[in-house]
Amino acid sequence: MSKVSYYTAEGLKKLRDEIDHLKSVERPRASQAIADARDKGDLSENAEYDAAKEAQGLLEMKIAKMDEILANARLIDESQLDISKVLVLSKVRIKNQANGMEMTYTLVAESEADLKAGKISVTSPIGKGLLGKSLGEIAEINVPNGVLKFEILEITRE
């Protein structure tokens, strides 16, 4: 059974673009590397040929895996999301109860997480702890250091 993944329009486009790049640029490059190595003579003692064939196999595996991910990808309809609770694609402003520091994160699918851009995965400890919480609630999140408490200050959509 394949795992369904949820994507924003931007994330789905990025996935499709990467697959297109692998198929249209990397696949021909791998085929050319095999042809070049084959032209160098005896295949039984040609390490370059073996390496090129192995690289092609790995590339084809990656393409097949990404095609499967794309086949099971679902686009999230952002207009249908409820903003009374923290869900996937919620933009959440939280306050750390211990030090008063405020942070804003957008909860996204694991494949779209990018901490530098303020996007955290719903499968991360903080993401899991925030899911389903409402405005004003305190989320208690178990982390390796202990328990962090975050107050939900604001929930919006991107």
C-alpha positions as a printed Julia matrix, in Angstrom:
158×3 Matrix{Float64}:
   0.0    0.0     0.0
   1.48   3.32   -1.04
   1.52   6.27    1.28
  -0.56   9.27    0.25
   1.29  12.6     0.59
  -0.32  16.0     0.61
   1.2   18.89   -1.3
   0.62  22.55   -1.85
   0.41  23.66   -5.48
   3.99  24.96   -5.17
   5.28  21.68   -3.72
   3.53  19.58   -6.37
   4.99  21.73   -9.15
   8.47  21.36   -7.64
   8.06  17.55   -7.56
   6.88  17.45  -11.19
   9.76  19.71  -12.28
  12.31  17.46  -10.57
  10.87  14.35  -12.26
  10.89  16.12  -15.64
  14.54  17.12  -15.1
  15.53  13.55  -14.24
  13.75  12.17  -17.31
  14.75  14.82  -19.84
  18.29  15.72  -18.69
  19.73  13.07  -16.37
  18.38   9.97  -18.2
  19.93  10.96  -21.59
  23.16  11.9   -19.78
  23.32   8.42  -18.2
  22.67   6.75  -21.56
  25.44   8.82  -23.15
  27.87   7.84  -20.37
  27.13   4.16  -21.09
  27.63   4.68  -24.83
  30.92   6.52  -24.24
  32.18   3.74  -21.95
  31.08   1.04  -24.42
  33.14   2.72  -27.15
  36.29   2.26  -25.06
  36.57  -1.43  -25.82
  36.3   -4.73  -23.97
  33.28  -4.58  -21.63
  34.5   -7.42  -19.4
  37.33  -5.26  -18.05
  35.69  -1.87  -18.37
  35.06  -0.41  -14.91
  33.77   2.83  -16.44
  31.02   0.86  -18.25
  30.05  -0.97  -15.04
  29.9    2.32  -13.11
  27.78   3.97  -15.82
  25.34   1.01  -15.84
  25.08   1.13  -12.04
  24.47   4.91  -12.09
  21.75   4.39  -14.7
  20.1    1.75  -12.5
  20.13   4.06   -9.5
  18.68   6.89  -11.6
  15.87   4.65  -12.88
  15.1    3.59   -9.29
  14.91   7.22   -8.21
  12.62   8.09  -11.14
  10.35   5.12  -10.36
  10.15   6.1    -6.68
   9.35   9.74   -7.51
   6.74   8.65  -10.08
   5.1    6.57   -7.33
   5.16   9.55   -4.95
   3.58  11.72   -7.66
   0.92   9.09   -8.37
  -0.04   9.14   -4.67
   0.26  12.91   -4.24
  -2.86  14.86   -3.35
  -3.23  18.6    -3.76
  -4.47  20.41   -0.67
  -7.35  22.8    -1.38
  -6.31  25.71    0.8
  -9.68  27.46    0.46
 -11.4   24.58    2.27
  -9.14  24.63    5.33
 -10.57  25.53    8.71
  -8.59  28.22   10.57
 -10.11  27.57   13.98
  -7.57  24.78   14.53
  -3.96  24.17   13.52
  -3.89  21.94   10.43
  -1.58  21.27    7.5
  -0.85  24.63    5.8
  -1.75  26.6     8.91
   0.52  29.54    9.57
   0.88  29.57   13.34
   2.34  32.26   15.58
   3.4   30.69   18.86
   4.96  31.92   22.07
   7.42  29.85   24.05
   6.12  29.9    27.64
   9.62  29.44   29.11
  11.37  32.42   27.51
   8.57  34.5    25.95
  10.06  34.16   22.47
   7.57  34.31   19.59
   7.93  32.29   16.39
   5.87  31.84   13.27
   5.78  28.54   11.41
   3.8   27.14    8.52
   2.96  23.46    8.91
   3.59  21.59    5.68
   3.97  18.03    4.4
   7.25  16.37    5.31
   8.53  16.68    1.74
   8.07  20.47    1.74
   9.64  21.24    5.14
  12.25  24.02    5.07
  13.15  25.46    8.47
  14.95  28.47    6.96
  11.7   29.41    5.2
   9.7   28.88    8.41
   8.07  25.69    7.1
   8.03  22.76    9.53
   6.77  19.27    8.89
   3.53  18.09   10.45
   5.45  14.92   11.37
   8.11  16.81   13.38
   7.7   16.88   17.17
   6.62  20.56   17.15
   4.34  20.0    14.13
   2.66  17.0    15.79
   2.26  18.93   19.03
   0.6   21.9    17.33
  -1.82  19.93   15.14
  -5.43  20.21   16.25
  -4.79  22.98   18.78
  -6.98  26.09   18.85
  -6.25  29.77   19.41
  -5.12  30.45   23.0
  -4.39  26.8    23.76
  -1.07  25.68   25.22
   0.66  22.93   23.26
   2.92  20.75   25.4
   5.54  19.2    23.17
   7.88  16.42   24.25
  11.38  16.99   22.92
  14.66  15.28   23.87
  15.38  18.14   26.33
  12.07  17.76   28.16
   8.72  19.44   27.56
   8.27  22.71   25.66
   5.09  24.72   26.16
   3.87  26.94   23.33
   0.83  29.21   23.43
  -1.06  29.48   20.12
  -1.27  33.24   19.47
  -2.55  33.28   15.88
  -3.69  30.84   13.19
  -3.9   32.0     9.57
  -3.48  30.64    6.07
  -0.49  31.42    3.9
